[in-house]
Amino acid sequence: MSKILGIIGGGQLGMMIAEAAKKMPGEISEIIVLDPTDNCPAAQVGTTQIIADFKDKDAIIELANKSDIITYEIESGDSDVLKSVEDKAEINPSPETLKIIQDKSLQKSFLQENNIPVPEFIEIKNIEDVRIGLKKFGMPAMLKARRDAYDGRGNFKINSEDEIQTAYDYFKGQSLLLEKFVPFTMEVSVIASRNTKGQIKTYPIVENIHQENILKETIAPARVSNNIAKKAEEIAKKTMSVLKGAGIFGIEMFVTQDENVVINEIAPRVHNSGHHTLQSSETSQFEQHLRAILGLELGSTKLIHNSVMCNILGDKSFTGEYLPPNISDSGVFLKMYGKKISKPLRKLGHVNIVGINDESTDELLEKLQSLKPKMVVKPYN
Ligand code: ATP
Ligand code: MG
């Protein structure tokens, strides 16, 4: 029987989940999104919207009453509230899984207990703990908010003793952890899925390039040795088997100088580094997420084409309405998210450059360079 899908969060991730859901009418008959922004991206693709804050308890109860199955595009939801509505709708990934992942300290402890490699870290209760941690780990080290971080905004890199106070004050009393700095040679991720029946599949490892803590480019597949690719895949599979959540999980990792792989963090949701799968892979991460939470057989994660994804970010010099870029080229797929206002470094869209004619990664990167001047948004006057 066809189900009503509720999605908490109607940004670009919710939008692309909704678009995939529309292609599965036999499984999903209707989509309702909960998002505070009127006409959010997901509301523009034929869904019904409940306009409310992500943490609004009444709105979540309303969503649960109206939906058969609920998922989310954000990890900052209130897992206790979600737990309290589990009798009304099936929630995936489960509130228990969300609770572990949304707290970076619980998440890292959980991974450590399961012998999955993470950077060394300690919980921070006061500024003295920071000093103790720095003695243990050396400098630089990363002071991180345990919860609600995104785009690097919950991190402070401490480079010297003089910065301890500034770093501590930056977080204004939030719960913190201190993490050893990993001088990685590459940032990579594995998009992994597990369905409600326990079937697990991973996508090939990809390489991520950040700019000012925001993901800028993803290269699929990552330019790493087979050894590293194998280690990352094993770590991702093991993580999925111990976490027991259903859905897509974006597992961000560092490749270390001694050819090892450690997990940086896990996102319990579809992930920016999986956007290339829309055109490069047999099953997109969005369809796979739905297959996973609906308990369907997972689709093939085979990468059919080499691919490079580049985010279109808001220009640093203005906030306001904008003209989207105009790009059309064979093998180039522009996706804009329908956000009305551009803000500095806001994710407004992405471009997938796909090797439909068997182009090599180097050729795709060259193509990206030639398109970059066009991949900008201009103020709309
Ligand atoms: P996101 O941008 O994925 O939402 P976030 O705000 O939760 O992330 P992290 O993923 O923890 O933050 O860190 C952001 C970036 O900071 C990482 O991608 C990496 O470049 C750098 N970073 C984080 N932790 C470390 C570390 N221990 N050592 C070195 N670099 C780190
Ligand atoms: Mg991250």
Coordinates of C-alpha atoms and ligand atoms in Angstrom, one line a residue:
M1 CA 0.0 0.0 0.0
S2 CA 1.2 3.5 -0.9
K3 CA 2.3 5.6 2.1
I4 CA 2.3 9.2 3.2
L5 CA 5.9 10.4 3.8
G6 CA 6.7 13.1 6.3
I7 CA 10.0 14.9 6.0
I8 CA 11.4 17.1 8.8
G9 CA 13.4 19.9 7.0
G10 CA 12.5 21.1 3.5
G11 CA 15.8 22.5 2.3
Q12 CA 17.7 21.1 -0.7
L13 CA 18.1 17.6 0.9
G14 CA 14.4 17.4 1.6
M15 CA 13.7 18.7 -1.9
M16 CA 15.7 16.0 -3.6
I17 CA 14.2 13.3 -1.3
A18 CA 10.8 14.5 -2.3
E19 CA 11.7 14.5 -6.0
A20 CA 12.8 10.9 -5.7
A21 CA 9.6 10.0 -3.8
K22 CA 7.5 11.5 -6.6
K23 CA 9.1 8.9 -8.9
M24 CA 7.8 6.1 -6.6
P25 CA 4.0 6.6 -6.7
G26 CA 3.4 2.9 -6.0
E27 CA 5.2 3.3 -2.7
I28 CA 4.6 6.9 -1.7
S29 CA 1.3 8.7 -2.4
E30 CA 1.9 12.0 -0.7
I31 CA 4.7 14.0 0.8
I32 CA 4.4 16.5 3.7
V33 CA 7.4 18.6 4.8
L34 CA 7.9 20.5 8.0
D35 CA 10.0 23.6 7.6
P36 CA 9.9 27.1 9.1
T37 CA 10.5 28.9 5.7
D38 CA 7.4 29.6 3.7
N39 CA 7.8 28.0 0.3
C40 CA 11.0 26.2 1.2
P41 CA 12.9 24.3 -1.5
A42 CA 11.0 21.0 -0.8
A43 CA 7.6 22.8 -0.9
Q44 CA 8.4 23.8 -4.6
V45 CA 8.3 20.3 -5.9
G46 CA 4.7 19.3 -5.2
T47 CA 4.6 18.6 -1.5
T48 CA 2.4 19.9 1.3
Q49 CA 4.2 22.1 3.9
I50 CA 3.6 22.5 7.6
I51 CA 5.3 25.8 8.4
A52 CA 6.9 25.5 11.8
D53 CA 10.2 25.3 13.6
F54 CA 11.9 21.9 13.3
K55 CA 11.7 21.5 17.1
D56 CA 8.0 22.6 17.4
K57 CA 6.5 19.7 19.3
D58 CA 2.9 20.3 18.2
A59 CA 4.0 20.5 14.6
I60 CA 5.9 17.3 14.9
I61 CA 2.8 15.6 16.4
E62 CA 0.7 17.0 13.5
L63 CA 3.2 15.6 11.0
A64 CA 3.2 12.2 12.7
N65 CA -0.6 12.1 12.7
K66 CA -0.7 12.9 9.0
S67 CA 2.2 10.6 7.9
D68 CA 2.8 6.8 7.8
I69 CA 6.5 7.2 7.8
I70 CA 8.8 10.1 8.8
T71 CA 12.4 10.9 7.9
Y72 CA 14.5 14.0 8.2
E73 CA 17.2 16.0 6.4
I74 CA 18.6 17.6 9.6
E75 CA 20.3 16.0 12.5
S76 CA 19.3 18.6 15.1
G77 CA 15.8 17.3 15.7
D78 CA 14.7 16.6 19.2
S79 CA 15.1 12.9 19.5
D80 CA 12.9 12.7 22.7
V81 CA 10.0 14.4 20.9
L82 CA 10.5 12.0 17.9
K83 CA 10.5 9.1 20.3
S84 CA 7.2 10.2 21.7
V85 CA 5.5 10.1 18.3
E86 CA 6.8 6.7 17.3
D87 CA 3.4 5.2 18.0
K88 CA 1.9 7.4 15.3
A89 CA 4.4 7.0 12.5
E90 CA 7.5 5.0 11.8
I91 CA 10.6 7.1 12.1
N92 CA 13.8 6.4 10.3
P93 CA 16.6 6.7 11.1
S94 CA 15.3 5.8 14.6
P95 CA 15.3 8.4 17.4
E96 CA 17.8 6.1 19.3
T97 CA 20.2 6.3 16.4
L98 CA 19.7 10.0 16.0
K99 CA 20.4 10.5 19.7
I100 CA 23.8 8.9 19.4
I101 CA 24.8 10.6 16.2
Q102 CA 23.6 14.2 17.0
D103 CA 26.0 14.4 19.9
K104 CA 29.6 14.3 18.6
S105 CA 30.9 13.0 22.0
L106 CA 28.3 10.2 22.2
Q107 CA 28.9 9.4 18.6
K108 CA 32.7 9.2 18.9
S109 CA 32.4 7.1 22.2
F110 CA 30.0 4.8 20.4
L111 CA 32.4 4.3 17.5
Q112 CA 35.4 3.8 19.9
E113 CA 33.5 1.2 21.9
N114 CA 32.9 -0.7 18.6
N115 CA 36.6 -0.5 17.7
I116 CA 35.9 1.9 14.8
P117 CA 38.8 4.4 14.5
V118 CA 38.2 8.1 15.4
P119 CA 40.6 10.9 16.3
E120 CA 41.5 11.0 20.0
F121 CA 39.2 13.2 22.0
I122 CA 38.1 14.2 25.5
E123 CA 34.9 15.7 26.8
I124 CA 35.3 19.3 28.1
K125 CA 33.5 20.5 31.2
N126 CA 35.5 23.6 32.0
I127 CA 38.5 25.6 30.6
E128 CA 40.9 23.6 32.8
D129 CA 39.9 20.5 30.8
V130 CA 41.0 22.3 27.6
R131 CA 44.4 22.9 29.0
I132 CA 44.6 19.2 30.1
G133 CA 43.5 18.1 26.7
L134 CA 46.1 20.3 24.9
K135 CA 48.9 18.8 27.0
K136 CA 47.7 15.4 26.0
F137 CA 47.2 16.0 22.3
G138 CA 49.5 18.9 21.5
M139 CA 48.7 21.8 19.2
P140 CA 46.8 22.6 17.1
A141 CA 43.7 20.9 18.4
M142 CA 40.0 21.2 17.6
L143 CA 37.6 22.5 20.1
K144 CA 34.1 21.4 19.0
A145 CA 30.5 21.9 20.1
R146 CA 29.0 18.5 20.8
R147 CA 25.7 19.4 19.1
D148 CA 24.1 21.4 16.4
A149 CA 27.2 22.1 14.4
Y150 CA 27.2 22.6 10.6
D151 CA 29.5 24.0 8.0
G152 CA 32.3 24.1 10.5
R153 CA 30.5 26.7 12.6
G154 CA 30.8 24.5 15.7
N155 CA 34.6 24.2 15.5
F156 CA 37.5 26.3 16.8
K157 CA 41.1 25.3 15.9
I158 CA 43.4 26.2 18.8
N159 CA 46.8 27.0 17.5
S160 CA 48.5 28.4 20.7
E161 CA 48.0 28.8 24.4
D162 CA 47.0 32.5 23.8
E163 CA 43.9 31.3 22.0
I164 CA 42.5 29.0 24.8
Q165 CA 40.3 31.7 26.4
T166 CA 39.0 33.1 23.0
A167 CA 38.2 29.6 21.8
Y168 CA 36.4 28.7 25.1
D169 CA 34.4 31.9 25.1
Y170 CA 33.4 31.4 21.4
F171 CA 31.1 28.6 22.4
K172 CA 29.2 30.6 25.1
G173 CA 28.7 27.7 27.5
Q174 CA 27.7 25.0 25.0
S175 CA 28.8 21.4 25.8
L176 CA 32.2 20.8 24.2
L177 CA 34.8 18.2 23.3
L178 CA 38.4 18.6 22.4
E179 CA 39.9 16.6 19.5
K180 CA 43.4 15.8 18.4
F181 CA 44.2 17.6 15.1
V182 CA 44.5 15.1 12.3
P183 CA 47.0 16.2 9.6
F184 CA 45.1 14.4 7.0
T185 CA 46.2 13.9 3.4
M186 CA 42.7 13.9 2.1
E187 CA 39.1 14.2 3.2
V188 CA 36.9 11.4 1.9
S189 CA 33.4 10.1 2.6
V190 CA 31.4 6.9 2.0
I191 CA 27.6 7.2 1.6
A192 CA 26.2 4.1 3.2
S193 CA 22.8 2.7 3.5
R194 CA 21.0 0.1 5.6
N195 CA 17.4 -0.8 5.1
T196 CA 14.9 -1.7 7.9
K197 CA 15.6 -5.4 7.3
G198 CA 19.3 -5.0 7.9
Q199 CA 20.6 -5.1 4.3
I200 CA 23.7 -2.9 3.9
K201 CA 25.2 -1.3 0.8
T202 CA 27.9 1.4 0.4
Y203 CA 28.7 3.7 -2.5
P204 CA 32.3 3.9 -3.7
I205 CA 34.5 6.3 -1.7
V206 CA 34.6 9.9 -2.8
E207 CA 37.1 12.7 -2.2
N208 CA 35.9 16.0 -0.7
I209 CA 37.4 19.4 -1.0
H210 CA 36.3 22.1 1.5
Q211 CA 36.6 25.9 1.3
E212 CA 36.3 27.7 4.6
N213 CA 34.8 24.6 6.2
I214 CA 32.1 24.3 3.6
L215 CA 32.1 21.4 1.1
K216 CA 33.0 22.8 -2.3
E217 CA 33.8 19.9 -4.5
T218 CA 33.4 16.1 -4.5
I219 CA 35.3 13.9 -6.8
A220 CA 33.9 10.4 -7.5
P221 CA 35.6 8.1 -7.2
A222 CA 38.3 9.4 -4.7
R223 CA 41.9 9.3 -6.0
V224 CA 43.1 6.9 -3.4
S225 CA 44.8 3.5 -3.4
N226 CA 42.7 0.3 -3.4
N227 CA 44.0 -0.2 0.1
I228 CA 42.5 3.0 1.4
A229 CA 39.3 2.5 -0.5
K230 CA 38.9 -1.0 1.0
K231 CA 39.6 0.3 4.6
A232 CA 37.0 3.0 4.2
E233 CA 34.4 0.6 2.9
E234 CA 35.1 -1.8 5.7
I235 CA 34.8 1.0 8.3
A236 CA 31.5 2.2 6.7
K237 CA 30.0 -1.3 6.6
K238 CA 31.0 -2.0 10.2
T239 CA 29.5 1.4 11.3
M240 CA 26.2 0.6 9.6
S241 CA 26.0 -2.8 11.2
V242 CA 26.6 -1.5 14.7
L243 CA 24.4 1.7 14.4
K244 CA 21.4 -0.2 13.2
G245 CA 19.7 2.9 11.8
A246 CA 17.7 2.7 8.5
G247 CA 18.4 5.2 5.8
I248 CA 21.4 6.8 4.1
F249 CA 24.3 7.9 6.3
G250 CA 27.1 10.2 5.1
I251 CA 30.3 9.0 6.8
E252 CA 33.0 11.6 6.7
M253 CA 36.5 10.4 7.1
F254 CA 40.1 11.5 7.1
V255 CA 42.9 9.7 5.3
T256 CA 46.0 9.9 7.5
Q257 CA 49.7 10.2 6.5
D258 CA 50.3 6.6 7.4
E259 CA 47.6 5.4 4.9
N260 CA 44.9 4.8 7.6
V261 CA 41.3 6.0 7.7
V262 CA 39.5 7.5 10.7
I263 CA 36.0 8.7 10.9
N264 CA 35.5 12.4 11.4
E265 CA 31.8 12.4 11.8
I266 CA 28.6 10.7 10.6
A267 CA 25.6 12.5 9.2
P268 CA 22.3 10.5 9.7
R269 CA 20.9 11.6 6.4
V270 CA 21.5 12.0 2.7
H271 CA 24.8 14.0 2.3
N272 CA 26.1 16.7 0.1
S273 CA 29.0 14.4 -1.0
G274 CA 26.4 12.0 -2.4
H275 CA 24.8 14.5 -4.8
H276 CA 26.8 13.2 -7.7
T277 CA 24.8 9.9 -7.5
L278 CA 21.9 11.7 -9.2
Q279 CA 23.6 11.2 -12.5
S280 CA 26.7 9.1 -11.9
S281 CA 25.2 6.0 -10.2
E282 CA 22.7 3.3 -10.9
T283 CA 20.6 4.4 -7.8
S284 CA 20.7 7.9 -6.5
Q285 CA 21.3 8.4 -2.7
F286 CA 17.8 9.9 -2.5
E287 CA 16.1 6.9 -4.0
Q288 CA 18.3 4.6 -1.9
H289 CA 17.3 6.5 1.3
L290 CA 13.6 5.9 0.4
R291 CA 14.3 2.2 -0.4
A292 CA 16.0 1.8 2.9
I293 CA 13.3 3.4 5.1
L294 CA 10.5 1.6 3.2
G295 CA 12.2 -1.7 3.7
L296 CA 12.7 -2.3 0.0
E297 CA 15.6 -4.2 -1.5
L298 CA 18.5 -1.7 -1.8
G299 CA 19.4 -0.5 -5.3
S300 CA 22.8 -1.0 -7.0
T301 CA 25.4 1.5 -5.8
K302 CA 27.6 1.0 -8.9
L303 CA 29.3 4.2 -10.1
I304 CA 28.6 4.2 -13.9
H305 CA 30.5 7.4 -14.7
N306 CA 33.4 9.3 -13.1
S307 CA 31.9 12.5 -11.8
V308 CA 32.8 15.8 -10.1
M309 CA 30.3 17.8 -8.1
C310 CA 30.7 21.5 -7.3
N311 CA 28.5 23.5 -5.0
I312 CA 27.2 26.9 -6.0
L313 CA 27.6 29.0 -3.0
G314 CA 26.3 32.5 -2.3
D315 CA 28.7 35.3 -3.2
K316 CA 30.5 36.6 -0.1
S317 CA 29.8 40.2 -1.0
F318 CA 26.0 40.3 -1.0
T319 CA 22.8 39.2 0.6
G320 CA 19.6 39.4 -1.4
E321 CA 17.7 38.2 -4.5
Y322 CA 19.9 36.8 -7.2
L323 CA 20.2 35.7 -10.8
P324 CA 21.0 32.0 -11.0
P325 CA 23.8 30.9 -13.2
N326 CA 23.1 29.8 -16.8
I327 CA 25.1 26.7 -17.6
S328 CA 24.2 24.2 -20.3
D329 CA 26.7 21.7 -21.7
S330 CA 26.6 18.1 -22.4
G331 CA 27.3 16.0 -19.3
V332 CA 26.8 19.0 -17.1
F333 CA 23.8 19.0 -14.8
L334 CA 22.9 22.2 -12.9
K335 CA 20.6 21.9 -10.0
M336 CA 19.4 25.0 -8.3
Y337 CA 17.5 24.7 -5.0
G338 CA 14.9 27.5 -5.4
K339 CA 16.1 29.6 -2.5
K340 CA 14.9 33.1 -2.8
I341 CA 17.8 34.9 -1.1
S342 CA 21.5 34.5 -1.5
K343 CA 23.6 34.9 1.6
P344 CA 27.4 34.6 1.9
L345 CA 28.5 31.0 1.2
R346 CA 24.9 29.8 1.4
K347 CA 24.4 26.5 -0.6
L348 CA 22.2 27.6 -3.5
G349 CA 22.7 24.8 -5.9
H350 CA 25.2 22.4 -7.4
V351 CA 26.6 21.2 -10.7
N352 CA 27.4 17.6 -11.5
I353 CA 30.0 17.2 -14.2
V354 CA 29.6 13.6 -15.4
G355 CA 31.8 11.5 -17.6
I356 CA 29.1 10.4 -19.9
N357 CA 31.7 9.8 -22.6
D358 CA 34.1 8.0 -20.3
E359 CA 36.1 11.2 -19.4
S360 CA 38.8 10.8 -16.9
T361 CA 38.7 12.6 -13.5
D362 CA 41.4 15.0 -14.8
E363 CA 39.3 15.8 -17.9
L364 CA 36.3 16.4 -15.7
L365 CA 38.3 18.7 -13.4
E366 CA 39.5 20.6 -16.4
K367 CA 35.9 21.0 -17.6
L368 CA 35.0 22.3 -14.1
Q369 CA 37.8 24.9 -14.2
S370 CA 36.5 26.2 -17.6
L371 CA 32.9 26.4 -16.2
K372 CA 33.8 28.0 -12.9
P373 CA 33.5 31.6 -14.2
K374 CA 29.8 30.8 -15.0
M375 CA 29.1 29.1 -11.7
V376 CA 28.4 32.3 -9.8
V377 CA 25.2 34.1 -8.8
K378 CA 24.8 37.8 -9.5
P379 CA 22.6 40.3 -7.6
Y380 CA 19.1 40.7 -9.1
N381 CA 18.4 44.4 -9.5
Ligands
ATP1 P1 29.8 19.9 8.3 O1 30.5 21.0 7.5 O2 30.1 18.6 7.8 O3 28.4 20.1 8.7 P2 30.7 20.3 11.0 O4 30.5 21.7 11.2 O5 30.0 19.3 11.9 O6 30.7 19.8 9.6 P3 33.3 18.9 11.2 O7 32.9 18.0 10.1 O8 33.5 18.3 12.5 O9 32.3 20.1 11.3 O10 34.6 19.7 10.7 C1 34.6 20.5 9.6 C2 35.9 20.4 8.9 O11 37.0 20.8 9.9 C3 36.3 19.0 8.5 O12 35.8 18.7 7.2 C4 37.8 19.1 8.5 O13 38.3 19.8 7.3 C5 38.1 20.0 9.7 N1 38.4 19.2 10.9 C6 37.4 18.7 11.8 N2 38.0 18.0 12.7 C7 39.3 17.9 12.5 C8 40.4 17.3 13.1 N3 40.3 16.6 14.2 N4 41.6 17.4 12.5 C9 41.8 18.1 11.4 N5 40.8 18.8 10.8 C10 39.5 18.7 11.3
MG2 MG 31.6 17.6 8.7

